[in-house]
Coordinates of C-alpha atoms and ligand atoms in Angstrom, one line a residue:
X70 CA 44.0 61.0 5.8
X71 CA 42.4 64.4 5.5
X72 CA 42.8 64.0 1.7
X73 CA 39.4 62.4 1.4
X74 CA 37.4 65.3 2.8
X75 CA 39.5 67.9 1.0
X76 CA 39.2 65.9 -2.3
X77 CA 35.4 65.7 -1.7
X78 CA 35.2 69.5 -1.3
X79 CA 37.3 70.1 -4.4
X80 CA 35.2 67.7 -6.6
X81 CA 32.0 69.3 -5.2
X82 CA 33.2 72.8 -6.5
X83 CA 34.3 71.3 -9.8
X84 CA 31.0 69.6 -10.4
X85 CA 29.1 72.8 -9.3
X86 CA 31.0 74.8 -11.8
X87 CA 30.5 72.2 -14.5
X88 CA 26.8 72.3 -13.9
X89 CA 26.6 76.1 -14.0
X90 CA 28.4 76.1 -17.3
X91 CA 26.4 73.3 -18.8
X92 CA 29.4 71.1 -19.2
X93 CA 29.0 67.7 -20.8
X94 CA 32.4 66.7 -19.6
X95 CA 35.2 68.0 -17.4
X96 CA 38.4 67.6 -19.4
X97 CA 41.0 68.9 -17.0
X98 CA 41.2 70.4 -13.5
X99 CA 43.9 72.7 -12.5
X100 CA 44.6 72.8 -8.7
X101 CA 47.0 74.6 -6.5
X102 CA 48.1 73.0 -3.3
X103 CA 50.3 74.6 -0.7
X104 CA 53.1 72.5 0.6
X105 CA 52.0 73.3 4.2
X106 CA 48.8 71.4 3.7
X107 CA 50.9 68.2 3.6
X108 CA 48.5 66.8 1.0
X109 CA 49.7 64.1 -1.1
X110 CA 49.0 64.8 -4.8
X111 CA 49.2 61.1 -5.8
X112 CA 46.7 60.2 -3.2
X113 CA 44.4 63.2 -4.1
X114 CA 44.3 62.1 -7.8
X115 CA 43.4 58.6 -6.8
X116 CA 40.5 59.9 -4.7
X117 CA 39.4 62.3 -7.5
X118 CA 39.3 59.4 -9.9
X119 CA 37.4 57.2 -7.6
X120 CA 34.7 59.7 -6.5
X121 CA 34.1 61.2 -9.9
X122 CA 33.0 57.8 -11.4
X123 CA 29.6 58.3 -13.0
X124 CA 29.8 62.1 -13.0
X125 CA 30.7 64.6 -15.7
X126 CA 34.1 64.7 -14.2
X127 CA 34.9 61.0 -14.8
X128 CA 38.2 60.6 -16.6
X129 CA 39.3 64.2 -16.2
X130 CA 43.0 65.0 -16.0
X131 CA 44.4 66.7 -12.9
X132 CA 47.1 69.3 -13.1
X133 CA 48.3 69.7 -9.6
X134 CA 50.7 72.5 -8.8
X135 CA 52.5 72.5 -5.4
X136 CA 53.0 76.0 -3.9
X137 CA 56.2 76.6 -1.9
X138 CA 55.6 78.1 1.4
X139 CA 56.5 81.8 1.9
X140 CA 56.5 83.9 5.0
X141 CA 56.8 87.4 6.2
X142 CA 58.8 87.8 9.4
X143 CA 57.4 90.4 11.9
X144 CA 60.7 90.7 13.6
X145 CA 63.4 91.1 11.0
X146 CA 61.0 91.7 8.0
X147 CA 62.4 88.8 6.1
X148 CA 60.1 87.9 3.3
X149 CA 60.4 84.9 1.2
X150 CA 60.7 81.2 1.0
X151 CA 61.3 78.9 3.9
X152 CA 62.7 75.4 3.7
X153 CA 61.9 72.2 5.4
X154 CA 64.5 69.8 6.3
X155 CA 62.3 66.9 7.0
X156 CA 59.0 65.7 5.6
X157 CA 56.0 67.3 7.3
X158 CA 54.3 64.9 9.6
X159 CA 52.0 67.4 11.2
X160 CA 49.2 69.4 9.7
X161 CA 50.5 72.6 11.3
X162 CA 54.2 72.4 11.8
X163 CA 56.0 75.2 13.7
X164 CA 57.5 77.6 11.2
X165 CA 60.4 79.8 12.0
X166 CA 62.1 82.6 10.2
X167 CA 65.2 81.4 8.4
X168 CA 66.9 84.7 9.2
X169 CA 66.3 85.3 12.9
X170 CA 64.7 82.0 13.9
X171 CA 61.7 83.8 15.4
X172 CA 58.3 82.2 15.2
X173 CA 56.4 85.5 14.9
X174 CA 55.7 85.2 11.2
X175 CA 52.9 85.5 8.8
X176 CA 52.4 82.8 6.2
X177 CA 51.7 84.4 2.9
X178 CA 51.8 81.3 0.8
X179 CA 51.8 77.5 1.1
X180 CA 48.4 76.9 2.7
X181 CA 46.2 77.1 -0.4
X182 CA 44.2 74.3 -1.7
X183 CA 42.0 75.5 -4.5
X184 CA 40.8 74.9 -8.0
X185 CA 42.4 77.5 -10.3
X186 CA 40.3 76.6 -13.3
X187 CA 38.7 73.7 -15.0
X188 CA 38.5 72.8 -18.8
X189 CA 35.1 71.6 -19.8
X190 CA 33.5 70.5 -23.1
Ligands
LIG321 ZN1 63.1 87.0 11.0

């Protein structure tokens, strides 16, 4: 359940941004979440709704985009998407290159967890 601490950090930054911009209300929050974070968007939304009660972000909509993981292989220089054949049960799964099965790879996408923008009024 690392969703709770991550959701808290996301809402903190949303509220800080809303305050800086003198927002009366946060209408919508656009978030990007990498698939490798194994975060559950439904659960995140539920936590957002709960912890924003009584703040300017109460009742905001959440647009959560899931980012597919991408890697660069250091061995065969494959670059692109990887696929998972089973659901992620671990926070940091072992990722291998789909071309040469080597684990010497760089993850270039799929670990993000950030607020892209917010819509305020
Ligand atoms: Zn490779």
